[in-house]
PDB file of C-alpha atoms in Angstrom:
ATOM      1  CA  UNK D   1      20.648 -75.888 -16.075  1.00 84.00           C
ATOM      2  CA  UNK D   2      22.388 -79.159 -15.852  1.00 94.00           C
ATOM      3  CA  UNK D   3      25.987 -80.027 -17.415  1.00 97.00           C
ATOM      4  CA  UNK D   4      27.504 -83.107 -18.473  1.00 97.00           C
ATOM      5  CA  UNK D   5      29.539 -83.975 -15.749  1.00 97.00           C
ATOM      6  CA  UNK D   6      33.285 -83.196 -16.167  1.00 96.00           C
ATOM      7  CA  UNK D   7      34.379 -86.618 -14.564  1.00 95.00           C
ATOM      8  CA  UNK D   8      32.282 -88.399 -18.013  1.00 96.00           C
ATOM      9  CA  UNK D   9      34.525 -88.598 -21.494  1.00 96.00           C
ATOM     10  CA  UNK D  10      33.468 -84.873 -23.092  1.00 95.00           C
ATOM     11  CA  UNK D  11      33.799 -86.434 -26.580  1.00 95.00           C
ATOM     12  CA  UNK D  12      32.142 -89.683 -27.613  1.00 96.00           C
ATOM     13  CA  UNK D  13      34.132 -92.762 -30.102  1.00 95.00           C
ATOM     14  CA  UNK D  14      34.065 -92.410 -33.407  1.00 93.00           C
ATOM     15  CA  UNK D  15      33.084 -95.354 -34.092  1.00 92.00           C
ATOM     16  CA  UNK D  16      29.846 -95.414 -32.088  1.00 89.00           C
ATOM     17  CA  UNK D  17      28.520 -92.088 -32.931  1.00 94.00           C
ATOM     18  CA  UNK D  18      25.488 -90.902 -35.504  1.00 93.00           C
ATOM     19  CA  UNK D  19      23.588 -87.882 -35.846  1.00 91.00           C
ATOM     20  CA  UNK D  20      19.443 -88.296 -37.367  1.00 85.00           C
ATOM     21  CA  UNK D  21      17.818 -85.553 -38.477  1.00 78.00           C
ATOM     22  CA  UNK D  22      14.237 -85.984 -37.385  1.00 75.00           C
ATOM     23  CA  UNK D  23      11.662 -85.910 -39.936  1.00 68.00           C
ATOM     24  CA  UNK D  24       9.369 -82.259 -39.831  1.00 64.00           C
ATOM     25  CA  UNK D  25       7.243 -83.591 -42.217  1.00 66.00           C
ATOM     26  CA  UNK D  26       3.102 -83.809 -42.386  1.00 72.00           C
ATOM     27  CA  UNK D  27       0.781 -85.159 -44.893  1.00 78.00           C
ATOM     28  CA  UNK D  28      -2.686 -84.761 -45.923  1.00 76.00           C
ATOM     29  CA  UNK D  29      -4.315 -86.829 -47.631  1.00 83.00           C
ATOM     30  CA  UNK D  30      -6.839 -85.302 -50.723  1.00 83.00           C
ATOM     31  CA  UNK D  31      -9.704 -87.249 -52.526  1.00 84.00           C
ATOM     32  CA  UNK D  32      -7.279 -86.809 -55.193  1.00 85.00           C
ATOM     33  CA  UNK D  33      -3.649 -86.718 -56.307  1.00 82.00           C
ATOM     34  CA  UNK D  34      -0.873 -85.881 -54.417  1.00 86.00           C
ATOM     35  CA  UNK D  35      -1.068 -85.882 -51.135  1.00 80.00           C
ATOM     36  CA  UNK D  36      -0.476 -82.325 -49.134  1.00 79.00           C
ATOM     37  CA  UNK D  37       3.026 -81.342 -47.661  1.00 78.00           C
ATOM     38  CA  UNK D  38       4.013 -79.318 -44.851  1.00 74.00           C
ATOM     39  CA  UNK D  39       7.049 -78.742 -42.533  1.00 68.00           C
ATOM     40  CA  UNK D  40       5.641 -79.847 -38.551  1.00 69.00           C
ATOM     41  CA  UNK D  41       8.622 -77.220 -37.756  1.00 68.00           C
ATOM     42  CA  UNK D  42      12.054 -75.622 -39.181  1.00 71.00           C
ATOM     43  CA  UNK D  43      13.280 -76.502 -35.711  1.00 75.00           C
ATOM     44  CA  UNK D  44      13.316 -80.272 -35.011  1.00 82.00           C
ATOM     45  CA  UNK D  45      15.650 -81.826 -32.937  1.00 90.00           C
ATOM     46  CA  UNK D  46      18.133 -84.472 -33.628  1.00 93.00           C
ATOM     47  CA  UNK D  47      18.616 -88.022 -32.453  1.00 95.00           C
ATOM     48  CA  UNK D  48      22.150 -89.214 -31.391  1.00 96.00           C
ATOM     49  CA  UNK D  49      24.023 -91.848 -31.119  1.00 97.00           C
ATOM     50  CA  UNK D  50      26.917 -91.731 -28.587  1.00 97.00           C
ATOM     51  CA  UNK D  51      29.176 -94.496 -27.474  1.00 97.00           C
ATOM     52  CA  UNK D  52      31.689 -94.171 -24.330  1.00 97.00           C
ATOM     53  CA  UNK D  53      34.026 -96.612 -23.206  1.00 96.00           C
ATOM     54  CA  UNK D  54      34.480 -95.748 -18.886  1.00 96.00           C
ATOM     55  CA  UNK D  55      35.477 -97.212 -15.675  1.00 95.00           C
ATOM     56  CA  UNK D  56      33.904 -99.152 -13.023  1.00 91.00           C
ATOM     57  CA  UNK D  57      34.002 -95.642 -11.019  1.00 91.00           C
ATOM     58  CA  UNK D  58      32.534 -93.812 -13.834  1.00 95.00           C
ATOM     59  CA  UNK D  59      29.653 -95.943 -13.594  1.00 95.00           C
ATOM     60  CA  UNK D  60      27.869 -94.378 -10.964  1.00 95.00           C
ATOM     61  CA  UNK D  61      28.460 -90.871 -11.989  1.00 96.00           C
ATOM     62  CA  UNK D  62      26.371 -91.394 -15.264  1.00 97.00           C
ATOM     63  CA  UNK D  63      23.843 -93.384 -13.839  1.00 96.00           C
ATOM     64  CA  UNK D  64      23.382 -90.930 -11.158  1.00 96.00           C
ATOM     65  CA  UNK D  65      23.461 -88.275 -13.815  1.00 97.00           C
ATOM     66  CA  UNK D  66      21.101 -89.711 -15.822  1.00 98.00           C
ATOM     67  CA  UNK D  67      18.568 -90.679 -12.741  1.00 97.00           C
ATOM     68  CA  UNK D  68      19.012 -87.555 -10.564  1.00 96.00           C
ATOM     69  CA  UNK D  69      20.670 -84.418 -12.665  1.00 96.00           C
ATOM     70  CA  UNK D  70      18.687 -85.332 -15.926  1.00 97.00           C
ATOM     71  CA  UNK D  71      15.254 -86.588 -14.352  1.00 97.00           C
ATOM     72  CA  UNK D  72      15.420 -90.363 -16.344  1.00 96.00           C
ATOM     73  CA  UNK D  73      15.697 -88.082 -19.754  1.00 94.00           C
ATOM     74  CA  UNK D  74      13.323 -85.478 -18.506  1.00 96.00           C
ATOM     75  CA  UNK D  75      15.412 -82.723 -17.660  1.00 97.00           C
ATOM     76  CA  UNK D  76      17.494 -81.360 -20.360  1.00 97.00           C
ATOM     77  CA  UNK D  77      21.377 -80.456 -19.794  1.00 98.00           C
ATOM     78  CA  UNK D  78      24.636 -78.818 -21.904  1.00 98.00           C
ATOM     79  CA  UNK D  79      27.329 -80.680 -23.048  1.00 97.00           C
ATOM     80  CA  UNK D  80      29.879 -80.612 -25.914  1.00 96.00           C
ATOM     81  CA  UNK D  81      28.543 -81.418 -29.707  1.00 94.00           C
ATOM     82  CA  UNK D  82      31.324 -83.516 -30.521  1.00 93.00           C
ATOM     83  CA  UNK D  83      31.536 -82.042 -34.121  1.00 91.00           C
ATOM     84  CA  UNK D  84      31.968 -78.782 -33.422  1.00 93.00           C
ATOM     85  CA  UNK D  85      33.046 -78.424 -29.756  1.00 93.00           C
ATOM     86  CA  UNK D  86      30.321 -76.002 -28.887  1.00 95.00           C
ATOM     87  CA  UNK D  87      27.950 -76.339 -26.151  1.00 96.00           C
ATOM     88  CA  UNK D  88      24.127 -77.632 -27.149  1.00 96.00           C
ATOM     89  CA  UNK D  89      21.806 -78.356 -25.653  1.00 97.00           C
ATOM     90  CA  UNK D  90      20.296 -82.260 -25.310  1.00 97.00           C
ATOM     91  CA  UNK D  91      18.165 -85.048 -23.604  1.00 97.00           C
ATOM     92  CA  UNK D  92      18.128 -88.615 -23.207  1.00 98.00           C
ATOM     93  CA  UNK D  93      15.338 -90.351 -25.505  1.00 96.00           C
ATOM     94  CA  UNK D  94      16.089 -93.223 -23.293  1.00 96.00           C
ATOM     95  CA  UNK D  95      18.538 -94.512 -20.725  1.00 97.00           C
ATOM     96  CA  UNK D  96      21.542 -95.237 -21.401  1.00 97.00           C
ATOM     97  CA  UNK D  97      23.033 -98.986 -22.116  1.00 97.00           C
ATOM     98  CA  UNK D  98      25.313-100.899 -20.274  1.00 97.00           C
ATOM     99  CA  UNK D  99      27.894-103.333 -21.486  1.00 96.00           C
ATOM    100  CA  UNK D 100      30.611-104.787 -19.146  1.00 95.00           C
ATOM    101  CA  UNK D 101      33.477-105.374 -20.952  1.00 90.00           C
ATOM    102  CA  UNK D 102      36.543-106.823 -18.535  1.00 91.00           C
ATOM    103  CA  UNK D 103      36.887-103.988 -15.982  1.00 91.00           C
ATOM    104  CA  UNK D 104      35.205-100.963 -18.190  1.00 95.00           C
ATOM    105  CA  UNK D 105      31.750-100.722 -19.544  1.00 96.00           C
ATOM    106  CA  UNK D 106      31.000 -99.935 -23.134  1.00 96.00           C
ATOM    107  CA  UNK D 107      27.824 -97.213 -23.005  1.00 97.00           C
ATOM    108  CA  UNK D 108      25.444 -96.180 -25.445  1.00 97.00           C
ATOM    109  CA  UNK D 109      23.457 -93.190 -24.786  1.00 97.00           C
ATOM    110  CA  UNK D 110      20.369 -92.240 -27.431  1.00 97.00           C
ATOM    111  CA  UNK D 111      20.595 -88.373 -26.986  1.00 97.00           C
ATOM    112  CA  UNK D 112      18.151 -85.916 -28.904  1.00 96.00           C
ATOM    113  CA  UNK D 113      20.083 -82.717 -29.696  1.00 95.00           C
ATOM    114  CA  UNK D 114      17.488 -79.832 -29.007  1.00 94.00           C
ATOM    115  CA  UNK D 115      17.070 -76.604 -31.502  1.00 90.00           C
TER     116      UNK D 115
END
């Protein structure tokens, strides 16, 4: 299985990050009243919201990471939750965002953090 790379920040800004519990629920519809209600799941993953602030040489690692070692968000991989400091398991919902900012690049990676 794949791991974050250790060159990468291990722990994402503050400011950038947010955790979304993803909805588990179905409904029916009836001829009448209430609609019916039921979980999809009691294990649904979670979307996240990381930011990173890296260097020009850090660049490459993640993009490679995210191309080669994680399949374009195929491939799941481990890496730190940042809340607790244990290892989960996650996968990109899409690739990550680039914004050059002087000499470093601001990133924003939408992760989904599997059950």
């Amino acid at each position: 299985m794949n791991v974050w790379p250790v060159d990468l920040p291990q722990y994402p800004l503050v400011s950038g990050y947010s955790r979304t519990p993803q909805s588990s629920l179905l409904q029916f519809p009836t001829d009448t009243g209430r609609a019916k209600e039921r979980n999809r799941s009691t294990a649904m993953p979670e979307t996240i919201t990381e930011q990173y602030v890296i260097e020009d040489s850090l660049y490459t690692t993640l993009d490679s990471f995210f191309k080669n070692d994680a399949g374009r968000g195929t491939i799941s991989f481990f890496k730190k939750e940042p809340e607790t400091g244990l290892t989960k398991e996650y996968r990109f919902r899409s690739p990550p965002r680039y914004e050059k900012v002087g000499n470093l690049y601001r990133v924003t990676c939408e992760l989904e953090l599997l059950p």
